[in-house]
Amino acid sequence: MLIPLLVISAAMWFWRSSTEDSKQPAVDYSVFFGWVEKAKVELVTLEGERLTGKLKAPETVHDRQIDSFHTYLPSSDEALLPLLRAKGVRIAVTSKREPFAVQLILSLLPWALIVGVWVWMSRRAQSMMAGGGPLGSLKSHARKFDKNTAVDVTFDDIAGLKSAKQDLQEIVQFLKEPARFRRLGGKAPRGVLLVGPPGTGKTLLARAVAGESGVPFYSISASEFIEMFVGLGAARVRELFQEAKKSAPAIVFIDEIDAIGRARGAGLGAGHDEREQTLNQLLWEMDGFNRNDLLVVLAATNRPDVLDPALLRPGRFDRRVVVDRPERPARKAILGVHTKGKPLAADVNLDALAESTPGFSGADLANLVNEAALHATRKARDAITTADFSEAYDKIVLGDPRETKLGSREKRRVAVHEAGHAVCARFSPDAEPLRRVTILPRGLTLGATQQTPGQDRHLATQPELTSQLRVLMGGYSAERLVLGDISSGAENDLREATDLAAKMVAHYGMSEKLGPVYYDYRTEHPFLGQKIATDGGTSQTTVAAIEDEARSLLSGAMEEATQLLTRRRTELDRLFAALLERETLEREDLDTLLGPTTMQGGESRESSAPAIAVATGLPSTCPLRS
């Protein structure tokens, strides 16, 4: 109440001052003194430094007739008062005091400000404790879904993932009909961990559980537990589980659980680390003295290797559901879901699209369909065609076309390089079938040779990996053979080939010298603390031996690639000449130029990797994967 009153009083005071100034305009002190000397002033009123006066007859000031005025006195003028008495001017003196209401408000203003700040800070503190504010809160940020907030996703809306859906449907059925399972002494898993690469549908499965379960479903990201003060994360976990237990049977879904579930004792903060406090509280809530068999914890992560063993043991996460990249039939079903309701041209074959996209996740396939629709829109088409899907595939795998235009010398070198990759891929045993060769710069590459496996595969044999090395070294060898020197365009090939050779020697046991041993060589550590606290276990002598063996594999692959290109020099020359002329060659063109071969071993190979793109220039957006 005080602040509005103060504003009103101040407004009234300014209005009164402006009104008085309009009635009694200001004049210079020298003008006023001259009027006094000429006996033109009848009355003056002194109010501090301000002086108001009334003239005996109107005077003209700035083209305006006035009979009253005001001015301000100088700090000292001893001649003014004697002059006023001498001229017979009446003198009045008033005290400079504000109105009583203004004085009251000004006296209470400091106390009002103190009380207002105290009330604001109290409410701010309550807000922080209740869920707002930058300091976090004791209240969790979990979103609750129940019958009143239905989720529009069910298991029928998810294509593929048959095994994962079956496991989760069993959880849903137990919560709906617990007596049916308890009849034979069965218990529902207390925790289900969804594990899989990014984009494979882990969160989508959780949404389907929320839509199917019919019980309260609490969803939260693990990173929302962590705040800047120690203890708030554990308090949020406590509050979340207390609320969920009140609504049991219920499901708690924690996305990206690796944010708080990483192995303890690995960080620099030791036992006082906020994440460890939060993890300890989560372990207690999942399987402590006050556990609840009707509360199921659902979690998702793409880094199960960094989770604490205590979190993964039975009784906490009893069941681990692997959500992997979809196989060919599942890819076709996913494409059918995402193309539903979209106009497709007659030449679109979803089965062929599924075959040409091995290793694509569900998110990748959704992005493929969306990019194809956008490309068709840019071309003002009425339906999405195969050409739109092909352009979308290239955009995702290789990137957008670059404005860079290669000179004739660079273009010839890139053509020779890509032709070397293609010839080695065509005539190497166990190499993946060729799909396309291009020397058009796209994304971060100047050219690319794409290979597409005929079927999905899950393992790579030693001959297949050796063929991959030969294909990777094909561009490097072709430059040396045809042009007599090498260029920086082989940097990405050498990086991938070196990494693959080191894995073959150190991880896959494909070295006679080192034997069937797994060496912790160039292993990515999930924590800086683990790297500091533990030794890799591989001596410098062994590391040197690994590097020697990898170098030997690469040298052998280069020699084999050079010998193959020398034998197939006619096909090599024909291919790079065609690339210079047409810039992009598809599978049919490559079959015509290179002729038939019986050395392809792709009939029985299966791969979970994307279509291989061996690129010239900067690192490819689609690296080789084993």
XYZ file of C-alpha atoms in Angstrom:
626
model
C 0.000 0.000 0.000
C 2.828 2.422 0.787
C 4.502 2.260 -2.601
C 1.362 3.151 -4.614
C 0.619 5.977 -2.126
C 4.149 7.287 -2.557
C 3.803 7.252 -6.322
C 0.486 9.138 -6.136
C 1.885 11.744 -3.726
C 4.975 12.283 -5.836
C 2.812 12.705 -8.926
C 0.634 15.247 -7.139
C 3.723 17.159 -5.914
C 5.175 17.321 -9.421
C 1.787 18.392 -10.781
C 1.513 21.167 -8.170
C 5.047 22.362 -8.931
C 4.408 22.443 -12.659
C 1.115 24.311 -12.089
C 2.821 26.940 -9.933
C 5.595 27.337 -12.489
C 3.026 27.943 -15.234
C 1.307 30.651 -13.135
C 4.571 32.229 -11.967
C 7.100 31.920 -14.820
C 10.811 32.061 -14.035
C 12.851 35.210 -14.698
C 16.536 35.920 -14.377
C 17.752 37.312 -11.061
C 19.233 40.341 -12.811
C 15.837 41.181 -14.349
C 14.195 40.869 -10.932
C 16.865 43.128 -9.339
C 16.296 45.743 -12.054
C 12.556 45.721 -11.379
C 13.244 46.319 -7.670
C 15.537 49.260 -8.449
C 12.789 50.786 -10.646
C 10.177 50.226 -7.886
C 8.072 47.930 -10.043
C 7.800 45.135 -7.455
C 4.957 45.166 -4.960
C 5.449 41.901 -2.997
C 8.137 39.211 -2.635
C 7.907 35.876 -0.802
C 11.078 34.140 0.337
C 11.018 30.308 0.548
C 14.569 29.099 0.998
C 16.485 29.866 -2.191
C 13.254 30.356 -4.122
C 11.721 33.817 -4.395
C 8.278 34.550 -5.802
C 7.036 38.063 -6.465
C 4.160 40.215 -7.675
C 4.534 43.268 -9.907
C 2.643 46.547 -9.556
C 1.893 46.504 -13.289
C 2.272 43.756 -15.922
C 5.641 43.459 -17.690
C 6.565 41.804 -20.978
C 8.953 38.830 -20.673
C 9.675 36.643 -23.716
C 6.691 38.107 -25.568
C 4.414 37.342 -22.619
C 2.625 39.684 -20.229
C 3.157 38.635 -16.595
C 2.275 40.178 -13.234
C 3.851 37.477 -11.023
C 7.104 35.574 -11.293
C 9.671 33.478 -9.483
C 13.445 33.355 -9.425
C 16.256 31.841 -7.349
C 18.464 33.804 -5.026
C 22.252 33.705 -5.230
C 24.188 32.294 -2.286
C 24.853 35.777 -0.889
C 23.553 39.204 -1.898
C 23.710 41.663 1.009
C 22.329 44.502 -1.109
C 18.939 42.881 -1.823
C 17.160 43.247 1.556
C 18.174 46.930 2.090
C 17.032 47.701 -1.448
C 13.683 45.992 -0.901
C 13.101 48.063 2.296
C 14.173 51.248 0.544
C 11.712 50.707 -2.319
C 8.841 49.849 -0.001
C 8.439 46.263 -1.170
C 6.425 44.053 1.141
C 8.488 41.028 2.236
C 7.010 37.659 3.314
C 9.003 34.634 4.508
C 7.605 31.034 4.474
C 9.099 27.738 5.692
C 10.108 25.213 3.013
C 8.146 22.201 4.203
C 6.491 19.351 2.290
C 2.857 18.441 2.858
C 2.199 16.205 5.828
C 1.240 13.209 3.645
C 4.501 13.477 1.692
C 6.511 13.798 4.898
C 4.797 10.736 6.348
C 5.447 8.660 3.256
C 9.098 9.749 3.061
C 9.631 8.814 6.694
C 8.066 5.379 6.237
C 9.721 4.672 2.883
C 12.995 3.123 4.261
C 11.024 0.755 6.498
C 8.723 -0.149 3.628
C 11.710 -0.974 1.461
C 13.256 -3.172 4.168
C 10.004 -5.047 4.730
C 9.470 -5.439 0.951
C 12.962 -6.884 0.393
C 12.485 -9.307 3.295
C 9.121 -10.510 1.933
C 10.589 -10.908 -1.578
C 13.542 -12.956 -0.293
C 11.235 -15.160 1.773
C 9.002 -15.904 -1.178
C 12.051 -16.474 -3.378
C 13.422 -19.016 -0.917
C 10.046 -20.792 -0.792
C 9.973 -20.848 -4.593
C 13.430 -22.430 -4.695
C 12.401 -25.112 -2.242
C 9.188 -25.772 -4.175
C 10.700 -26.216 -7.630
C 11.917 -22.916 -9.036
C 14.928 -20.685 -8.892
C 18.511 -21.022 -10.105
C 19.636 -22.928 -7.021
C 17.488 -25.939 -7.824
C 14.851 -27.468 -5.606
C 14.053 -30.343 -3.378
C 11.066 -31.111 -5.582
C 11.777 -33.276 -8.612
C 11.014 -32.097 -12.122
C 9.411 -35.369 -13.210
C 6.451 -35.152 -15.561
C 3.540 -37.301 -14.500
C 1.357 -39.077 -17.062
C -1.839 -40.841 -16.078
C -5.356 -41.343 -17.391
C -5.953 -37.596 -17.362
C -2.803 -36.864 -19.402
C -2.843 -39.619 -21.986
C 0.141 -40.305 -24.256
C -0.800 -40.840 -27.910
C 1.870 -43.519 -28.564
C 1.281 -47.267 -28.236
C 3.280 -50.366 -29.122
C 1.301 -50.642 -32.372
C 2.802 -47.316 -33.484
C 6.357 -48.681 -33.231
C 7.643 -50.730 -36.161
C 10.251 -53.410 -35.517
C 11.785 -53.928 -32.047
C 9.711 -57.083 -31.581
C 11.784 -58.507 -28.714
C 12.003 -55.182 -26.869
C 8.253 -54.617 -27.133
C 7.570 -58.129 -25.845
C 9.695 -57.539 -22.730
C 8.032 -54.209 -21.994
C 4.529 -55.505 -22.659
C 5.145 -58.099 -19.973
C 5.952 -55.309 -17.505
C 2.760 -53.494 -18.452
C 0.697 -56.658 -18.043
C 2.153 -57.329 -14.597
C 1.198 -53.863 -13.375
C -2.302 -54.307 -14.776
C -2.787 -57.874 -13.508
C -0.278 -58.591 -10.699
C -2.342 -61.537 -9.352
C -1.952 -63.416 -12.634
C 1.849 -63.502 -12.296
C 1.952 -63.988 -8.539
C -0.118 -67.175 -8.859
C 3.068 -69.097 -9.648
C 5.314 -66.985 -7.441
C 6.548 -64.679 -10.184
C 7.691 -61.140 -9.511
C 7.949 -58.236 -11.893
C 11.437 -56.898 -12.604
C 12.107 -53.902 -10.393
C 14.154 -52.236 -13.086
C 14.414 -52.455 -16.882
C 17.390 -50.888 -18.653
C 16.981 -49.950 -22.312
C 20.368 -50.121 -24.027
C 21.151 -49.174 -27.599
C 22.759 -46.667 -29.974
C 21.306 -43.165 -30.299
C 18.177 -42.861 -32.394
C 17.042 -46.474 -32.132
C 13.826 -45.723 -30.232
C 14.558 -46.111 -26.514
C 12.618 -43.016 -25.484
C 9.876 -43.891 -27.976
C 9.476 -47.276 -26.294
C 9.188 -45.542 -22.936
C 6.447 -43.301 -24.338
C 4.635 -46.405 -25.582
C 4.841 -47.900 -22.079
C 3.315 -44.692 -20.727
C 0.535 -44.923 -23.298
C -0.175 -48.615 -22.700
C 0.310 -49.076 -18.966
C -2.716 -47.235 -17.605
C -0.808 -46.554 -14.356
C 0.909 -43.332 -13.251
C 4.070 -42.828 -15.305
C 6.809 -40.454 -14.112
C 9.324 -39.278 -16.712
C 12.522 -37.359 -15.982
C 15.991 -36.882 -17.441
C 18.861 -37.918 -15.179
C 20.582 -34.571 -15.699
C 17.639 -32.840 -13.963
C 18.687 -34.383 -10.641
C 22.024 -32.574 -10.664
C 22.318 -29.004 -9.333
C 25.143 -26.784 -8.185
C 24.740 -27.625 -4.467
C 25.545 -31.056 -3.043
C 22.531 -32.895 -1.675
C 19.805 -31.445 -3.873
C 20.095 -34.306 -6.386
C 19.635 -36.921 -3.665
C 16.690 -34.955 -2.258
C 15.032 -34.896 -5.666
C 15.452 -38.661 -6.037
C 13.918 -39.117 -2.592
C 10.966 -36.866 -3.386
C 10.355 -38.522 -6.786
C 10.212 -42.033 -5.350
C 8.067 -40.948 -2.421
C 5.536 -39.470 -4.804
C 5.657 -42.529 -7.098
C 5.164 -44.944 -4.172
C 2.037 -43.061 -3.140
C 0.624 -43.772 -6.615
C 1.831 -47.412 -6.846
C 1.548 -49.372 -9.017
C 3.563 -46.884 -11.055
C 6.482 -46.587 -13.459
C 9.445 -44.209 -13.153
C 11.346 -43.530 -16.385
C 14.861 -42.024 -16.134
C 16.300 -41.051 -19.506
C 20.078 -40.871 -20.081
C 20.727 -42.496 -16.711
C 24.488 -42.460 -17.331
C 24.413 -38.794 -16.243
C 24.088 -39.954 -12.622
C 24.792 -43.691 -12.863
C 28.491 -43.625 -13.731
C 30.849 -45.846 -11.777
C 31.656 -44.506 -8.308
C 35.199 -43.752 -7.212
C 36.264 -42.712 -10.707
C 35.786 -38.947 -10.499
C 38.030 -36.399 -8.843
C 35.385 -35.575 -6.204
C 35.486 -39.085 -4.638
C 32.636 -39.740 -2.175
C 31.656 -36.076 -1.902
C 30.803 -35.796 -5.582
C 27.202 -34.700 -6.172
C 26.636 -37.429 -8.768
C 27.768 -40.101 -6.346
C 25.430 -38.796 -3.637
C 22.564 -38.892 -6.131
C 23.516 -42.384 -7.305
C 23.688 -43.683 -3.725
C 20.192 -42.389 -3.055
C 18.932 -43.979 -6.285
C 20.462 -47.336 -5.287
C 18.733 -47.125 -1.905
C 15.357 -46.246 -3.406
C 15.495 -49.056 -5.972
C 16.444 -51.838 -3.558
C 16.636 -50.649 0.030
C 14.728 -51.460 3.209
C 11.629 -49.649 1.964
C 11.407 -51.046 -1.550
C 8.081 -51.427 -3.308
C 7.435 -54.356 -5.647
C 4.724 -52.399 -7.493
C 7.127 -49.649 -8.529
C 9.077 -50.348 -11.736
C 12.037 -48.218 -12.783
C 12.582 -47.874 -16.525
C 15.866 -46.315 -17.684
C 17.604 -45.668 -20.993
C 21.246 -45.164 -21.950
C 23.604 -45.554 -24.875
C 26.624 -45.947 -22.558
C 26.033 -49.078 -20.450
C 29.793 -49.583 -20.169
C 30.184 -46.636 -17.777
C 27.369 -47.546 -15.353
C 28.115 -48.571 -11.786
C 27.987 -52.366 -11.221
C 25.743 -51.907 -8.183
C 23.156 -50.283 -10.422
C 23.145 -53.180 -12.889
C 22.840 -56.044 -10.438
C 19.622 -58.104 -10.149
C 17.201 -56.489 -7.755
C 17.798 -53.082 -9.264
C 17.943 -53.516 -13.025
C 16.907 -57.150 -13.385
C 16.339 -56.952 -17.117
C 18.431 -55.393 -19.864
C 16.592 -54.766 -23.132
C 18.824 -54.211 -26.162
C 17.369 -51.732 -28.652
C 19.607 -52.214 -31.672
C 19.582 -50.784 -35.174
C 16.744 -52.315 -37.178
C 17.240 -55.214 -39.599
C 16.021 -55.050 -43.178
C 12.382 -56.140 -42.514
C 12.180 -53.732 -39.590
C 13.621 -50.918 -41.719
C 10.933 -51.529 -44.306
C 8.252 -51.400 -41.610
C 9.725 -48.184 -40.158
C 9.804 -46.599 -43.610
C 6.169 -47.615 -44.005
C 5.286 -45.832 -40.749
C 7.083 -42.630 -41.700
C 5.764 -42.561 -45.286
C 2.196 -43.151 -44.151
C 0.044 -40.281 -45.320
C 2.722 -38.991 -47.707
C 2.189 -39.194 -51.500
C 4.717 -41.614 -53.014
C 5.446 -41.947 -56.709
C 4.957 -45.281 -58.451
C 8.720 -45.830 -58.769
C 9.303 -45.794 -54.978
C 10.149 -49.253 -53.648
C 10.338 -49.382 -49.852
C 11.962 -52.814 -49.972
C 14.800 -51.452 -52.113
C 15.150 -48.470 -49.783
C 15.389 -50.793 -46.788
C 18.051 -52.813 -48.587
C 20.150 -49.735 -49.366
C 20.070 -48.344 -45.823
C 21.795 -50.938 -43.612
C 22.860 -49.510 -40.274
C 20.308 -46.709 -40.345
C 18.535 -46.214 -37.033
C 14.860 -45.382 -36.746
C 15.742 -41.695 -36.378
C 17.932 -41.906 -39.494
C 15.081 -43.411 -41.502
C 12.662 -40.743 -40.270
C 15.178 -38.098 -41.312
C 15.603 -39.786 -44.714
C 11.871 -39.629 -45.408
C 11.674 -36.026 -44.219
C 14.628 -34.910 -46.370
C 13.103 -36.661 -49.389
C 9.799 -34.852 -48.809
C 11.605 -31.512 -48.528
C 13.547 -32.192 -51.731
C 10.339 -33.060 -53.575
C 8.794 -29.831 -52.283
C 11.754 -27.803 -53.563
C 11.308 -29.442 -56.976
C 7.553 -28.617 -56.913
C 6.591 -32.268 -57.343
C 3.209 -33.740 -56.468
C 4.700 -36.924 -55.023
C 7.976 -38.148 -53.521
C 10.057 -40.039 -56.090
C 13.011 -42.414 -55.941
C 15.245 -39.552 -57.073
C 14.186 -37.578 -53.991
C 15.111 -40.491 -51.716
C 18.450 -40.844 -53.507
C 19.219 -37.165 -53.023
C 18.162 -37.357 -49.371
C 20.428 -40.389 -48.868
C 23.404 -38.504 -50.307
C 22.613 -35.470 -48.189
C 22.593 -37.555 -44.988
C 25.612 -39.748 -45.754
C 27.860 -37.334 -47.657
C 26.420 -33.881 -47.002
C 25.191 -31.045 -49.191
C 26.873 -30.283 -52.538
C 29.691 -27.790 -52.073
C 30.193 -24.644 -54.084
C 33.854 -25.606 -54.471
C 34.831 -26.168 -58.106
C 37.878 -28.335 -58.678
C 40.509 -27.304 -61.197
C 41.413 -29.666 -64.013
C 44.508 -31.012 -62.235
C 42.739 -31.543 -58.912
C 39.733 -33.056 -60.641
C 41.969 -35.554 -62.447
C 43.706 -36.505 -59.197
C 40.400 -37.016 -57.368
C 39.129 -39.132 -60.294
C 42.260 -41.309 -60.159
C 41.937 -41.640 -56.373
C 38.266 -42.681 -56.446
C 38.855 -45.007 -59.388
C 41.539 -46.758 -57.319
C 39.071 -47.281 -54.465
C 36.420 -48.561 -56.873
C 38.665 -51.023 -58.744
C 40.011 -52.447 -55.474
C 36.470 -52.788 -54.132
C 35.302 -54.440 -57.340
C 38.062 -57.023 -57.655
C 38.979 -57.702 -54.016
C 37.627 -60.899 -52.492
C 35.099 -60.344 -49.687
C 34.713 -56.623 -50.442
C 31.291 -55.007 -50.272
C 29.506 -54.394 -53.627
C 29.968 -50.997 -55.222
C 26.997 -48.649 -55.215
C 28.279 -45.342 -56.524
C 31.454 -43.410 -57.310
C 31.457 -39.622 -57.541
C 33.955 -36.791 -57.767
C 31.420 -34.074 -56.990
C 32.455 -32.313 -53.748
C 29.826 -32.824 -51.046
C 29.945 -31.948 -47.376
C 33.527 -32.392 -46.178
C 34.609 -34.634 -49.064
C 35.979 -33.977 -52.544
C 34.860 -37.362 -53.824
C 33.436 -40.616 -52.517
C 33.207 -44.314 -53.290
C 30.134 -45.879 -51.730
C 29.699 -49.560 -50.981
C 26.466 -51.167 -49.839
C 26.400 -54.636 -48.277
C 23.813 -56.939 -49.784
C 22.517 -58.039 -46.372
C 22.677 -57.016 -42.744
C 25.736 -58.366 -40.986
C 26.931 -58.563 -37.420
C 30.473 -59.912 -37.696
C 33.519 -59.161 -39.813
C 36.007 -61.905 -40.670
C 39.725 -61.426 -41.112
C 39.541 -61.714 -44.939
C 36.777 -59.094 -44.995
C 38.779 -56.692 -42.848
C 41.856 -57.280 -45.020
C 39.758 -56.405 -48.064
C 38.612 -53.228 -46.314
C 42.245 -52.265 -45.779
C 42.984 -52.944 -49.452
C 40.059 -50.763 -50.545
C 41.114 -47.969 -48.185
C 44.674 -48.039 -49.566
C 43.394 -48.217 -53.162
C 43.186 -44.451 -53.633
C 46.653 -43.887 -52.202
C 48.123 -46.633 -54.427
C 46.321 -45.363 -57.541
C 47.809 -41.888 -57.121
C 51.314 -43.335 -56.828
C 50.805 -45.678 -59.777
C 49.142 -43.308 -62.241
C 50.397 -39.855 -61.207
C 53.762 -40.784 -59.735
C 53.186 -38.993 -56.416
C 50.666 -38.712 -53.572
C 48.532 -35.915 -52.114
C 46.874 -34.877 -48.875
C 43.573 -36.332 -50.113
C 44.467 -39.717 -48.625
C 44.523 -38.383 -45.050
C 41.117 -39.744 -44.101
C 41.818 -43.101 -45.760
C 45.073 -43.473 -43.844
C 43.422 -42.510 -40.557
C 40.667 -45.106 -40.943
C 43.052 -47.764 -42.237
C 45.463 -47.197 -39.341
C 42.662 -47.412 -36.799
C 41.291 -50.599 -38.384
C 44.745 -52.243 -38.558
C 45.443 -51.404 -34.900
C 42.122 -52.966 -33.848
C 42.819 -56.079 -35.896
C 46.151 -56.514 -34.111
C 45.344 -55.334 -30.562
C 41.646 -56.179 -30.161
C 40.719 -58.920 -32.619
C 43.755 -61.195 -32.161
C 44.535 -61.194 -35.901
C 48.310 -61.131 -35.503
C 50.521 -64.218 -35.425
C 53.239 -62.279 -33.603
C 51.068 -60.936 -30.752
C 48.668 -63.859 -30.594
C 45.046 -64.046 -29.405
C 45.316 -61.357 -26.733
C 43.214 -58.241 -26.156
C 45.437 -55.248 -25.435
C 44.106 -52.046 -23.869
C 45.419 -49.980 -26.744
C 43.871 -46.596 -27.617
C 40.818 -47.425 -25.510
C 38.466 -44.544 -24.804
C 38.115 -44.089 -21.047
C 34.700 -42.935 -19.854
C 36.264 -40.847 -17.038
C 39.332 -38.725 -16.648
C 39.575 -40.142 -13.127
C 39.867 -43.722 -14.390
C 42.648 -42.668 -16.727
C 44.514 -41.032 -13.840
C 43.902 -43.752 -11.272
C 44.505 -46.846 -13.402
C 47.219 -48.092 -15.676
C 46.346 -49.211 -19.179
C 48.169 -52.510 -18.583
C 50.010 -52.412 -21.919
C 53.763 -51.928 -21.836
C 55.636 -49.643 -24.202
C 57.278 -52.686 -25.766
C 53.881 -54.171 -26.567
C 52.632 -50.833 -27.930
C 55.654 -50.692 -30.211
C 54.942 -54.250 -31.355
C 51.303 -53.350 -32.068
C 52.385 -50.377 -34.134
C 54.898 -52.519 -36.061
C 52.255 -55.134 -36.811
C 49.732 -52.481 -37.860
C 52.343 -50.908 -40.120
C 53.036 -54.317 -41.613
C 49.336 -54.859 -42.342
C 49.051 -51.445 -44.003
C 52.189 -52.008 -46.082
C 50.866 -55.393 -47.195
C 47.474 -53.880 -48.079
C 49.168 -51.144 -50.115
C 51.308 -53.678 -52.003
C 48.271 -55.846 -52.748
C 46.304 -52.796 -53.898
C 49.167 -51.725 -56.170
C 49.460 -55.212 -57.688
C 45.693 -55.395 -58.234
C 45.592 -51.961 -59.893
C 48.555 -52.892 -62.070
C 46.770 -56.023 -63.269
C 43.541 -54.047 -63.763
C 45.163 -50.952 -65.282
C 42.800 -51.058 -68.268
C 39.712 -50.949 -66.038
C 41.354 -48.267 -63.883
C 42.046 -45.975 -66.857
C 38.578 -46.574 -68.275
C 36.939 -45.769 -64.967
C 38.742 -42.513 -64.161
C 38.218 -41.322 -67.755
C 34.488 -41.936 -67.333
C 34.543 -40.104 -64.003
C 36.174 -37.075 -65.610
C 33.453 -37.065 -68.237
C 30.346 -37.865 -66.166
C 31.482 -37.094 -62.555
C 29.036 -39.593 -60.971
C 28.685 -43.284 -61.829
C 25.904 -45.477 -60.465
C 25.908 -49.248 -59.914
C 24.737 -50.040 -63.463
C 27.429 -47.793 -64.977
C 30.113 -49.455 -62.853
C 28.965 -52.925 -63.922
C 29.249 -51.888 -67.562
C 32.677 -50.228 -67.212
C 34.343 -52.802 -64.968
C 32.727 -55.945 -66.330
C 31.657 -59.045 -64.432
C 33.664 -60.474 -61.572
C 33.474 -63.649 -59.535
C 35.584 -62.288 -56.703
C 32.778 -60.567 -54.836
C 31.926 -62.286 -51.575
C 28.874 -60.355 -50.556
C 26.245 -63.082 -50.893
C 26.515 -64.279 -47.298
C 27.891 -61.233 -45.510
C 25.838 -59.384 -42.943
C 26.615 -55.934 -41.562
C 25.230 -53.550 -38.996
C 27.298 -50.705 -40.429
C 25.996 -47.985 -42.737
C 26.829 -47.970 -46.424
C 30.585 -47.470 -46.583
C 31.745 -44.189 -48.078
C 35.470 -44.056 -48.799
C 35.973 -40.344 -49.257
C 38.755 -38.178 -50.582
C 39.615 -34.947 -48.786
C 38.525 -34.128 -45.261
C 37.076 -36.825 -42.952
C 33.986 -38.526 -44.302
C 30.648 -38.201 -42.557
C 30.178 -41.968 -42.860
C 33.330 -43.730 -41.622
C 34.122 -47.403 -41.888
C 32.840 -49.448 -38.993
C 33.499 -53.044 -38.150
